[in-house]
Short mmCIF file of C-alpha atoms in Angstrom, two decimals:
data_model
loop_
_atom_site.label_atom_id
_atom_site.label_comp_id
_atom_site.label_asym_id
_atom_site.label_seq_id
_atom_site.Cartn_x
_atom_site.Cartn_y
_atom_site.Cartn_z
CA MET B 1 19.42 -8.88 41.02
CA THR B 2 19.84 -12.36 41.57
CA THR B 3 17.66 -15.42 41.31
CA ASP B 4 16.83 -15.90 44.97
CA GLN B 5 13.81 -19.32 45.63
CA GLY B 6 10.26 -17.74 45.07
CA GLY B 7 8.67 -16.42 48.21
CA ASP B 8 5.07 -17.80 49.33
CA ALA B 9 1.87 -16.19 50.02
CA ALA B 10 2.07 -16.41 53.80
CA GLY B 11 5.19 -13.79 53.48
CA THR B 12 4.24 -11.75 50.74
CA PRO B 13 4.61 -8.02 51.93
CA ASP B 14 1.60 -5.88 51.37
CA ALA B 15 3.15 -3.69 48.47
CA VAL B 16 3.83 -6.80 46.53
CA ARG B 17 0.11 -7.37 47.03
CA GLU B 18 -0.93 -4.05 45.92
CA ILE B 19 0.80 -4.56 42.80
CA ALA B 20 -0.31 -8.06 41.88
CA ALA B 21 -3.65 -6.94 42.41
CA GLY B 22 -3.56 -4.60 39.04
CA TYR B 23 -2.73 -7.61 37.02
CA ALA B 24 -5.47 -10.06 38.59
CA PHE B 25 -7.30 -10.21 35.26
CA GLY B 26 -10.98 -11.81 35.05
CA GLY B 27 -10.66 -12.87 30.94
CA PRO B 28 -8.12 -14.62 28.87
CA ALA B 29 -4.32 -12.95 29.83
CA LEU B 30 -0.61 -14.21 28.97
CA ASP B 31 1.83 -14.96 31.82
CA LEU B 32 4.53 -13.09 32.09
CA GLY B 33 5.88 -14.12 35.37
CA VAL B 34 5.63 -12.79 38.88
CA VAL B 35 6.41 -9.72 40.83
CA LEU B 36 10.44 -9.24 42.23
CA GLN B 37 11.07 -7.47 45.16
CA ASP B 38 14.63 -6.77 45.88
CA THR B 39 15.99 -10.26 45.09
CA THR B 40 12.90 -12.15 45.92
CA ALA B 41 9.88 -13.43 43.20
CA TYR B 42 6.64 -14.09 44.84
CA ARG B 43 5.17 -16.89 43.09
CA ASP B 44 1.33 -15.87 44.46
CA ALA B 45 2.04 -12.33 42.55
CA ALA B 46 1.52 -12.83 38.92
CA VAL B 47 1.93 -10.55 36.18
CA ARG B 48 -0.05 -10.94 33.05
CA ILE B 49 -1.20 -9.25 29.79
CA PRO B 50 -4.99 -9.48 29.30
CA LEU B 51 -5.48 -10.76 25.69
CA GLY B 52 -7.66 -8.03 24.63
CA VAL B 53 -5.25 -5.03 25.23
CA LEU B 54 -2.98 -6.35 22.60
CA ASN B 55 -3.83 -4.44 19.98
CA ARG B 56 -3.16 -1.69 21.45
CA HIS B 57 0.42 -2.49 20.71
CA GLY B 58 3.44 -2.47 22.36
CA LEU B 59 7.70 -2.20 23.08
CA VAL B 60 10.37 -4.78 24.71
CA ALA B 61 13.61 -2.93 25.01
CA GLY B 62 16.77 -3.38 26.70
CA ALA B 63 20.58 -3.69 26.55
CA THR B 64 22.47 -6.60 24.49
CA GLY B 65 21.91 -10.24 26.18
CA THR B 66 19.40 -8.90 28.70
CA GLY B 67 16.77 -11.36 27.03
CA LYS B 68 14.20 -9.07 24.82
CA THR B 69 14.21 -12.15 22.07
CA LYS B 70 13.58 -14.40 25.13
CA THR B 71 10.87 -12.30 26.41
CA LEU B 72 9.46 -12.46 22.31
CA GLN B 73 9.40 -15.78 22.32
CA LEU B 74 7.93 -16.42 25.56
CA ILE B 75 5.13 -14.06 24.54
CA ALA B 76 4.64 -15.36 21.20
CA GLU B 77 3.82 -18.99 22.17
CA GLN B 78 1.68 -18.10 24.66
CA LEU B 79 -0.53 -16.25 22.01
CA SER B 80 -0.24 -19.22 19.76
CA ALA B 81 -1.72 -21.59 22.52
CA GLN B 82 -4.63 -19.27 22.75
CA GLY B 83 -5.21 -19.47 18.88
CA VAL B 84 -3.74 -16.17 18.18
CA PRO B 85 -1.23 -15.95 15.12
CA VAL B 86 1.73 -13.94 15.25
CA PHE B 87 4.33 -13.05 12.84
CA LEU B 88 8.13 -12.54 13.95
CA ALA B 89 10.99 -10.76 12.12
CA ASP B 90 13.83 -12.67 12.64
CA ILE B 91 17.15 -10.50 12.14
CA LYS B 92 19.08 -12.33 14.11
CA GLY B 93 18.30 -16.21 12.93
CA ASP B 94 17.69 -16.96 16.39
CA VAL B 95 14.08 -16.90 16.59
CA SER B 96 13.20 -20.04 14.45
CA GLY B 97 13.80 -22.50 17.06
CA ILE B 98 10.10 -21.65 18.58
CA ALA B 99 8.86 -24.24 16.23
CA ALA B 100 10.79 -26.80 18.49
CA PRO B 101 10.55 -28.04 21.78
CA GLY B 102 12.75 -26.22 24.42
CA THR B 103 15.26 -28.57 26.04
CA PRO B 104 15.26 -28.98 29.28
CA GLY B 105 18.28 -28.29 31.29
CA ASP B 106 19.08 -27.08 35.40
CA ARG B 107 18.97 -22.94 34.48
CA ILE B 108 15.35 -23.81 33.00
CA SER B 109 14.41 -25.99 36.29
CA ALA B 110 15.36 -23.50 38.90
CA ARG B 111 13.73 -20.48 36.68
CA ALA B 112 10.55 -22.66 36.45
CA ALA B 113 10.59 -23.49 40.20
CA ASP B 114 11.15 -19.71 41.27
CA VAL B 115 7.91 -18.41 39.39
CA GLY B 116 5.86 -21.40 39.92
CA GLN B 117 5.85 -22.36 36.06
CA THR B 118 4.68 -25.60 35.11
CA TRP B 119 7.40 -26.35 32.45
CA THR B 120 6.74 -28.50 29.37
CA ALA B 121 8.99 -28.50 26.27
CA GLN B 122 7.14 -27.36 23.59
CA GLY B 123 7.52 -26.30 20.23
CA CYS B 124 4.50 -24.36 17.92
CA PRO B 125 3.56 -24.61 14.36
CA ALA B 126 5.81 -22.26 12.04
CA GLU B 127 5.73 -20.94 8.58
CA PHE B 128 9.21 -19.92 7.97
CA TYR B 129 9.72 -17.21 5.03
CA ALA B 130 12.51 -15.21 3.12
CA LEU B 131 12.17 -11.77 1.26
CA GLY B 132 12.32 -13.03 -2.57
CA GLY B 133 14.04 -16.20 -1.80
CA GLN B 134 17.10 -14.81 -0.25
CA GLY B 135 17.26 -17.47 2.67
CA ALA B 136 15.86 -20.88 3.27
CA GLY B 137 12.42 -19.96 3.99
CA ILE B 138 9.57 -19.33 1.47
CA PRO B 139 9.90 -16.55 -0.48
CA VAL B 140 7.88 -13.78 0.13
CA ARG B 141 6.83 -11.58 -2.95
CA ALA B 142 5.05 -8.27 -4.25
CA THR B 143 4.25 -6.90 -7.17
CA VAL B 144 4.91 -3.38 -8.13
CA THR B 145 1.36 -2.71 -8.75
CA GLY B 146 0.47 -3.95 -5.61
CA PHE B 147 3.00 -2.25 -3.50
CA GLY B 148 1.26 0.85 -4.90
CA PRO B 149 3.21 4.71 -5.39
CA LEU B 150 2.54 6.04 -2.22
CA LEU B 151 4.61 3.42 -0.31
CA LEU B 152 6.72 3.19 -2.70
CA ALA B 153 7.54 6.82 -3.21
CA LYS B 154 7.97 7.07 0.53
CA VAL B 155 10.29 4.38 0.62
CA LEU B 156 12.78 6.17 -2.36
CA ASP B 157 12.22 9.44 -0.42
CA LEU B 158 11.24 11.16 -2.86
CA ASN B 159 9.72 14.70 -3.12
CA GLU B 160 6.20 16.07 -3.42
CA THR B 161 7.18 16.58 -7.14
CA GLN B 162 8.33 13.58 -7.72
CA GLU B 163 5.80 11.96 -5.67
CA ALA B 164 3.26 13.26 -8.07
CA SER B 165 5.00 12.31 -10.90
CA LEU B 166 5.58 8.43 -9.64
CA GLY B 167 1.53 8.53 -9.48
CA LEU B 168 0.91 9.45 -12.69
CA VAL B 169 3.31 6.93 -13.87
CA PHE B 170 1.16 4.68 -11.97
CA HIS B 171 -1.99 5.55 -13.05
CA TYR B 172 -0.98 5.72 -16.85
CA ALA B 173 0.03 1.61 -16.40
CA ASP B 174 -3.56 0.95 -14.86
CA ARG B 175 -5.21 2.15 -17.39
CA ASN B 176 -3.14 1.26 -20.53
CA GLY B 177 -2.87 -2.39 -19.17
CA LEU B 178 0.56 -2.56 -18.16
CA GLU B 179 1.26 -4.74 -15.54
CA LEU B 180 3.89 -3.71 -13.28
CA TYR B 181 5.03 -6.70 -11.70
CA ASP B 182 8.08 -6.25 -11.22
CA LEU B 183 11.02 -3.11 -11.32
CA LYS B 184 12.07 -3.66 -14.58
CA ASP B 185 8.12 -3.06 -15.52
CA LEU B 186 8.48 0.01 -14.08
CA THR B 187 11.55 0.90 -15.21
CA ALA B 188 10.71 0.48 -18.73
CA VAL B 189 7.09 2.62 -18.40
CA ILE B 190 9.01 5.22 -17.20
CA THR B 191 11.41 5.40 -19.76
CA PHE B 192 8.67 5.29 -22.31
CA LEU B 193 7.09 8.20 -20.81
CA THR B 194 10.31 10.35 -21.76
CA SER B 195 10.94 8.89 -25.02
CA PRO B 196 9.96 10.84 -28.41
CA GLU B 197 6.96 7.98 -28.66
CA GLY B 198 5.48 8.31 -25.00
CA LYS B 199 6.58 11.80 -23.53
CA GLY B 200 3.06 12.99 -24.83
CA GLU B 201 0.70 10.57 -23.08
CA LEU B 202 1.14 12.24 -19.84
CA LYS B 203 1.49 16.04 -21.15
CA GLY B 204 -2.67 16.55 -20.85
CA ILE B 205 -1.94 15.77 -16.81
CA GLY B 206 0.93 17.30 -16.15
CA GLY B 207 3.73 15.02 -17.59
CA LEU B 208 7.03 13.34 -16.60
CA SER B 209 10.29 15.78 -17.04
CA ALA B 210 13.40 13.87 -17.95
CA ALA B 211 14.96 15.11 -14.66
CA THR B 212 12.43 13.76 -12.27
CA ALA B 213 12.07 10.42 -14.11
CA GLY B 214 16.05 10.46 -13.85
CA VAL B 215 15.40 11.06 -10.03
CA ILE B 216 13.15 8.10 -10.18
CA LEU B 217 14.66 5.65 -11.97
CA ARG B 218 18.14 6.58 -9.90
CA SER B 219 16.25 5.49 -6.65
CA LEU B 220 14.74 2.37 -8.11
CA THR B 221 18.52 1.60 -9.13
CA VAL B 222 19.48 1.85 -5.24
CA LEU B 223 16.58 -0.12 -4.24
CA GLU B 224 17.48 -2.63 -6.27
CA ASN B 225 20.89 -3.00 -5.24
CA GLU B 226 20.06 -3.54 -2.11
CA GLY B 227 17.69 -7.07 -2.77
CA ALA B 228 14.94 -5.51 -3.48
CA GLY B 229 14.68 -6.30 -7.33
CA ALA B 230 14.52 -10.55 -6.00
CA PHE B 231 11.39 -9.21 -3.70
CA PHE B 232 9.30 -7.33 -6.13
CA GLY B 233 7.79 -10.31 -8.56
CA GLU B 234 5.07 -12.79 -8.60
CA PRO B 235 3.49 -14.54 -6.98
CA GLU B 236 2.57 -12.04 -4.87
CA PHE B 237 2.15 -13.15 -1.30
CA ASP B 238 -0.92 -13.22 0.33
CA THR B 239 -1.26 -11.62 3.50
CA ALA B 240 -3.95 -13.63 4.64
CA ASP B 241 -1.61 -16.63 4.85
CA LEU B 242 -0.16 -14.80 8.01
CA LEU B 243 -3.66 -15.33 9.78
CA ARG B 244 -3.82 -18.87 9.76
CA THR B 245 -4.31 -21.47 12.62
CA ALA B 246 -3.31 -24.97 12.85
CA ASP B 247 -4.82 -28.63 13.31
CA GLY B 248 -6.66 -28.20 17.27
CA GLY B 249 -6.65 -24.32 16.86
CA ARG B 250 -3.27 -22.71 17.93
CA GLY B 251 -2.15 -20.09 15.99
CA VAL B 252 0.82 -20.28 13.15
CA VAL B 253 3.98 -18.57 13.97
CA SER B 254 5.35 -16.91 10.61
CA VAL B 255 8.79 -16.18 11.20
CA LEU B 256 10.32 -13.84 8.28
CA GLU B 257 13.94 -14.60 8.08
CA LEU B 258 16.13 -11.24 7.56
CA PRO B 259 19.77 -12.08 8.14
CA ALA B 260 21.39 -9.35 6.43
CA VAL B 261 18.74 -6.77 7.04
CA GLN B 262 21.73 -4.59 8.57
CA ASP B 263 23.33 -3.95 5.69
CA ARG B 264 19.74 -3.47 3.60
CA PRO B 265 17.58 -1.32 5.69
CA ARG B 266 15.65 -0.54 2.93
CA LEU B 267 14.61 -3.59 2.08
CA PHE B 268 13.22 -4.09 5.49
CA SER B 269 10.99 -0.72 5.65
CA THR B 270 9.43 -1.78 2.31
CA PHE B 271 8.09 -5.23 3.10
CA LEU B 272 6.84 -4.46 6.41
CA MET B 273 5.13 -1.03 5.46
CA TRP B 274 3.56 -3.03 2.15
CA LEU B 275 2.70 -6.03 4.96
CA LEU B 276 0.76 -3.26 7.13
CA ALA B 277 -0.75 -1.41 4.14
CA ASP B 278 -2.23 -4.81 2.46
CA LEU B 279 -3.50 -5.95 6.27
CA TYR B 280 -4.95 -3.05 7.09
CA GLN B 281 -6.96 -2.56 3.71
CA GLU B 282 -7.83 -6.25 3.53
CA LEU B 283 -8.84 -6.83 7.04
CA PRO B 284 -12.43 -5.62 8.05
CA GLU B 285 -12.70 -2.93 11.18
CA VAL B 286 -13.63 -4.74 14.31
CA GLY B 287 -12.95 -2.21 16.68
CA ASP B 288 -11.37 -3.93 20.31
CA LEU B 289 -12.05 -7.82 20.70
CA ASP B 290 -11.55 -10.04 23.51
CA ARG B 291 -8.01 -11.24 21.71
CA PRO B 292 -6.01 -10.16 18.25
CA LYS B 293 -6.41 -11.56 15.00
CA LEU B 294 -2.72 -10.86 14.78
CA VAL B 295 0.15 -9.73 16.73
CA PHE B 296 3.45 -8.27 14.89
CA PHE B 297 6.97 -8.63 16.65
CA PHE B 298 9.48 -6.40 14.73
CA ASP B 299 13.00 -7.30 16.11
CA GLU B 300 15.56 -5.19 16.22
CA ALA B 301 13.21 -1.85 15.47
CA HIS B 302 15.96 0.44 15.50
CA LEU B 303 16.58 -0.63 12.06
CA LEU B 304 13.31 0.19 10.79
CA PHE B 305 13.28 3.89 11.88
CA LYS B 306 17.40 4.36 11.14
CA ASP B 307 17.70 6.98 8.22
CA ALA B 308 14.07 7.22 7.35
CA SER B 309 12.66 9.93 6.30
CA LYS B 310 10.15 12.22 7.52
CA ALA B 311 7.72 11.08 5.17
CA PHE B 312 8.33 7.22 5.83
CA LEU B 313 7.98 7.96 9.59
CA GLU B 314 4.87 9.47 9.19
CA ALA B 315 3.39 6.78 7.50
CA ILE B 316 4.44 4.42 9.73
CA THR B 317 2.77 6.49 12.85
CA GLN B 318 -0.17 6.62 10.79
CA THR B 319 -0.03 2.73 10.39
CA VAL B 320 0.45 1.85 13.48
CA ARG B 321 -2.73 4.01 14.92
CA LEU B 322 -5.22 2.80 12.16
CA ILE B 323 -4.33 -0.78 12.24
CA ARG B 324 -5.51 -1.42 16.10
CA SER B 325 -9.24 -0.97 14.88
CA LYS B 326 -9.07 -4.11 12.47
CA GLY B 327 -7.47 -6.39 15.68
CA VAL B 328 -3.94 -6.64 14.89
CA GLY B 329 -1.30 -6.04 17.71
CA ILE B 330 2.39 -4.67 17.10
CA PHE B 331 5.59 -5.08 19.74
CA PHE B 332 8.45 -3.32 18.84
CA VAL B 333 11.86 -4.76 20.03
CA THR B 334 14.75 -2.58 20.89
CA GLN B 335 17.63 -1.66 22.99
CA THR B 336 16.25 1.74 24.15
CA PRO B 337 12.79 3.30 24.18
CA ARG B 338 14.74 6.37 22.20
CA ASP B 339 14.86 4.35 19.14
CA VAL B 340 11.26 4.50 18.74
CA PRO B 341 9.88 7.56 17.37
CA ALA B 342 8.05 9.78 20.00
CA ASP B 343 4.59 9.50 17.95
CA VAL B 344 4.95 5.72 17.61
CA LEU B 345 6.09 5.36 21.37
CA GLY B 346 3.12 7.25 22.41
CA GLN B 347 0.63 4.53 21.06
CA LEU B 348 2.54 1.67 22.56
CA GLY B 349 0.15 0.66 25.75
CA ASN B 350 2.42 -2.15 26.95
CA ARG B 351 6.07 -2.07 27.97
CA VAL B 352 8.37 -4.73 28.97
CA GLN B 353 11.51 -3.33 30.03
CA HIS B 354 14.93 -5.40 30.31
CA ALA B 355 17.91 -3.74 32.07
CA LEU B 356 19.99 -0.91 30.57
CA ARG B 357 23.28 0.29 31.42
CA ALA B 358 24.76 3.51 32.49
CA PHE B 359 28.70 3.31 31.38
CA THR B 360 28.69 6.22 29.58
CA PRO B 361 26.90 9.80 29.88
CA ASP B 362 25.15 8.40 26.92
CA ASP B 363 23.86 5.71 28.54
CA ALA B 364 23.06 7.82 31.69
CA LYS B 365 21.00 10.11 29.58
CA ALA B 366 18.91 6.83 28.13
CA LEU B 367 18.26 5.28 31.38
CA ARG B 368 16.56 9.42 32.75
CA ALA B 369 14.85 9.39 29.27
CA THR B 370 13.34 5.71 30.02
CA VAL B 371 12.90 6.58 33.52
CA SER B 372 10.46 9.09 32.64
CA THR B 373 8.29 7.39 30.12
CA PHE B 374 6.99 4.84 33.12
CA PRO B 375 3.85 5.69 35.27
CA ARG B 376 4.83 7.01 38.89
CA SER B 377 5.42 3.94 41.15
CA SER B 378 7.16 3.27 44.45
CA TYR B 379 10.58 1.98 42.64
CA ASP B 380 13.23 3.97 42.13
CA LEU B 381 13.37 2.91 38.66
CA GLY B 382 16.59 4.35 37.74
CA GLU B 383 18.26 2.26 40.54
CA VAL B 384 16.15 -0.92 39.28
CA LEU B 385 16.66 -1.10 35.81
CA THR B 386 20.99 -0.99 36.31
CA ARG B 387 20.24 -4.16 38.84
CA LEU B 388 18.02 -6.25 36.78
CA GLY B 389 19.23 -9.35 35.65
CA THR B 390 18.91 -11.41 32.53
CA GLY B 391 15.20 -12.85 32.00
CA GLU B 392 14.14 -9.75 34.47
CA ALA B 393 11.99 -6.97 33.55
CA VAL B 394 10.06 -4.10 34.34
CA VAL B 395 6.80 -4.05 33.21
CA THR B 396 3.46 -1.98 33.04
CA VAL B 397 0.57 -2.78 31.00
CA LEU B 398 -2.70 -1.56 30.08
CA SER B 399 -5.49 -3.52 32.17
CA GLU B 400 -8.76 -4.61 30.61
CA THR B 401 -10.57 -0.91 31.36
CA GLY B 402 -7.68 0.39 29.37
CA ALA B 403 -5.99 2.07 32.66
CA PRO B 404 -2.63 1.28 32.81
CA THR B 405 -1.46 -1.55 35.34
CA PRO B 406 1.07 -0.68 38.39
CA VAL B 407 4.99 -0.69 37.14
CA ALA B 408 5.83 -4.15 38.61
CA ALA B 409 9.43 -5.51 38.89
CA THR B 410 9.23 -8.97 37.20
CA ARG B 411 10.99 -12.31 37.05
CA LEU B 412 10.04 -13.66 33.64
CA ARG B 413 8.74 -17.13 33.02
CA ALA B 414 10.95 -19.41 30.99
CA PRO B 415 9.82 -20.29 27.25
CA GLN B 416 8.61 -23.52 26.52
CA SER B 417 10.32 -24.10 22.73
CA LEU B 418 14.03 -24.05 21.69
CA MET B 419 15.82 -20.85 22.86
CA GLY B 420 17.76 -20.46 19.60
CA PRO B 421 18.37 -21.51 15.91
CA LEU B 422 16.28 -24.20 14.66
CA ASP B 423 18.77 -26.75 13.10
CA ALA B 424 19.19 -26.29 9.22
CA ALA B 425 17.69 -29.64 8.19
CA ALA B 426 14.57 -29.61 10.45
CA LEU B 427 14.31 -25.55 8.75
CA ARG B 428 14.57 -27.16 5.43
CA ALA B 429 12.00 -30.02 6.28
CA ALA B 430 9.92 -27.77 7.73
CA VAL B 431 9.97 -25.48 4.95
CA ASP B 432 9.63 -28.33 2.17
CA GLY B 433 6.48 -29.74 3.98
CA SER B 434 4.73 -26.77 4.07
CA PRO B 435 1.40 -26.32 1.97
CA LEU B 436 2.46 -23.04 0.89
CA ALA B 437 5.68 -23.78 -0.10
CA PRO B 438 3.81 -25.00 -4.19
CA ARG B 439 2.34 -21.72 -4.29
CA TYR B 440 5.13 -19.24 -3.79
CA ARG B 441 8.27 -21.08 -4.48
CA ASP B 442 9.06 -20.77 -7.93
CA ALA B 443 9.19 -16.98 -9.07
CA ILE B 444 6.71 -16.70 -12.23
CA ASP B 445 7.79 -13.98 -15.06
CA ARG B 446 4.42 -13.58 -17.45
CA GLU B 447 4.00 -10.87 -20.11
CA SER B 448 3.97 -7.14 -18.97
CA ALA B 449 4.77 -3.66 -19.58
CA TYR B 450 8.52 -4.79 -19.81
CA GLU B 451 7.36 -7.31 -22.63
CA LYS B 452 4.82 -5.05 -23.97
CA LEU B 453 6.67 -1.74 -24.64
CA ALA B 454 9.57 -3.84 -25.99
CA ALA B 455 7.14 -5.16 -28.94
CA ARG B 456 5.37 -2.16 -29.00
CA PRO B 457 5.48 -0.37 -32.97
CA PRO B 458 7.17 3.00 -32.39
CA ALA B 459 4.38 4.79 -33.94
CA ALA B 460 1.87 3.51 -31.70
CA PRO B 461 1.88 4.30 -28.38
CA ALA B 462 -0.83 2.61 -26.48
CA GLY B 463 -3.75 4.41 -25.11
CA GLY B 464 -2.92 7.28 -27.35
CA PRO B 465 -5.15 8.70 -29.94
CA ALA B 466 -5.97 7.67 -33.49
CA ALA B 467 -3.33 8.75 -36.13
CA GLY B 468 -4.55 11.35 -38.11
CA ALA B 469 -7.38 12.50 -35.69
CA PRO B 470 -7.74 16.62 -35.15
CA ARG B 471 -5.57 17.87 -32.70
CA GLU B 472 -8.45 19.87 -31.16
CA GLU B 473 -10.02 15.91 -30.69
CA GLN B 474 -6.52 14.24 -29.78
CA HIS B 475 -6.40 16.72 -26.45
CA GLU B 476 -10.15 16.46 -25.57
CA PRO B 477 -9.51 13.10 -23.50
CA ALA B 478 -6.92 14.48 -21.76
CA ARG B 479 -8.50 17.44 -20.63
CA ARG B 480 -11.80 15.41 -19.17
CA GLU B 481 -9.07 13.05 -17.51
CA ARG B 482 -7.92 15.77 -16.08
CA ARG B 483 -11.12 17.50 -15.25
CA GLN B 484 -12.19 14.13 -13.21
CA ASP B 485 -9.12 14.14 -11.35
CA GLU B 486 -9.69 17.45 -9.85
CA GLU B 487 -13.19 16.52 -8.95
CA GLU B 488 -12.89 13.25 -7.81
CA GLY B 489 -9.19 13.29 -6.19
CA GLY B 490 -9.48 16.60 -4.02
CA LEU B 491 -11.18 14.54 -0.42
CA ILE B 492 -8.66 12.15 -0.70
CA GLY B 493 -5.90 14.52 -1.52
CA SER B 494 -6.63 16.40 1.75
CA LEU B 495 -6.80 13.54 3.78
CA LEU B 496 -3.37 12.57 2.75
CA ARG B 497 -1.84 15.76 1.67
CA SER B 498 -0.86 14.32 -1.07
CA PRO B 499 -0.75 14.97 -4.82
CA ALA B 500 0.08 11.76 -6.43
CA LEU B 501 -3.22 10.29 -5.38
CA LYS B 502 -5.68 12.76 -7.50
CA SER B 503 -4.01 10.82 -10.12
CA PHE B 504 -4.71 7.30 -8.96
CA ALA B 505 -7.96 7.89 -6.90
CA ARG B 506 -10.73 5.96 -8.94
CA SER B 507 -10.61 2.64 -10.18
CA ALA B 508 -8.64 1.15 -13.63
CA GLY B 509 -9.61 -2.17 -15.92
CA THR B 510 -6.47 -3.76 -16.59
CA GLN B 511 -5.65 -6.89 -18.43
CA LEU B 512 -5.23 -8.49 -14.60
CA GLY B 513 -8.71 -9.13 -15.24
CA ARG B 514 -9.48 -7.12 -11.92
CA GLU B 515 -10.29 -3.53 -11.14
CA ILE B 516 -7.52 -1.83 -9.51
CA THR B 517 -8.55 0.74 -6.86
CA ARG B 518 -6.15 2.20 -4.62
CA SER B 519 -6.45 2.39 -0.61
CA LEU B 520 -5.56 4.68 1.91
CA PHE B 521 -2.15 3.85 2.04
CA GLY B 522 -1.69 3.76 -2.01
CA THR B 523 -1.44 -0.12 -2.46
CA SER B 524 -4.04 -1.62 -4.69
CA ARG B 525 -6.87 -3.71 -3.38
CA ARG B 526 -7.30 -6.96 -4.06
CA ARG B 527 -10.57 -8.23 -5.66
#
């Protein structure tokens, strides 16, 4: 569709008025654009999203070059202006410009006039992060203990037996003051538990076979080769730092730099699952608010689901379903709805669908599948979706009552921040000037399981029975511990259908100076 100048109220067709009435919300809302009919944009027919439904999640989809990233930017900067913090996964490196004012030009002026927008160049308060310091941003790290066995097992694609064994390893480390800060700590504990000195430590509650240990160690090696070694360690990132607002009440936009994620999808998926799981367990239940506490945007979302195991996909689905009650909204940004598993797609209440191409039979099939996911409307969506121009989309969102709004072909507003990457010098200055930089910049390698096990006398394994104790007395603690596991782990195990959770369901004292307990997702709770 072309960019004809907008129509005025006097000439607005009844069909357009009817669509616009479905977007006339009483509460705070984000302005996406105006209704488009044929080639005319009607300035008096606004298309909006209520702030209160953004925790019902959303999808921004469309072919390459149709304006998906600009739509992401448009929504994110308005959320920031409304006091809502935002998280952006920046895979292509072109979202960092959200921190700087946009550059005026003829195309922006024409778009603003077309949709009735008062355009003012304005950047957003922003923080820039990089996984493990692999990039210019503030390093983001997580300890292995904080990450937990359940998520790690899913990322490693372990089977049920291997998952249970990994849970036992974490349980043993929690109980014996062996801090798992990085991957070498976990490797050291697994190696010890399969050594002659340590193999008896877990025998009373199931043991750890050499074959299973070998599978886990090989999987950890693959994960480390994909770049995750730098991500696991200290200081651990506190996800509460994603919920900040700047002076003046604007929400801080947190931009995670992921320039090489296409080559390391395990690293990307690992981090996102931990981040969401950590937020889920730390945030209180709030139900539906008038505005979300945080909104996530996952650009190139197909990378999150590509080659993911069934168990990992189940974890994502469960996370998306449950985290809305914590006031967190998630938007997936990808090329077609088919990139998102059906169980996840069914939970995305807000849709912005940019143009699709139908050059091949596969393209035509994807187009038909996309049309089938929209509510019924007067549009021939198969025709409309192939004729949309850049910066135009078909929209349907949830109303304030939770009902879908009418399907609306929409000409979108122009972002007010810089549409492109931030200058390298400006990015470095923003990172260096961040109040979070001193807290996270330098890695810490404290004494932990690796050092403790390396210094341990071979004849004195930690947590083992006293030398010379009667054999029956030596086995009694393990028996008592097994009985407690069976009594306490049943409910959680039935909820998660995971035998791993029975071995770490109760709290464990450690030398970290806090009690470790495991959440629904297996991550450790902060105390």
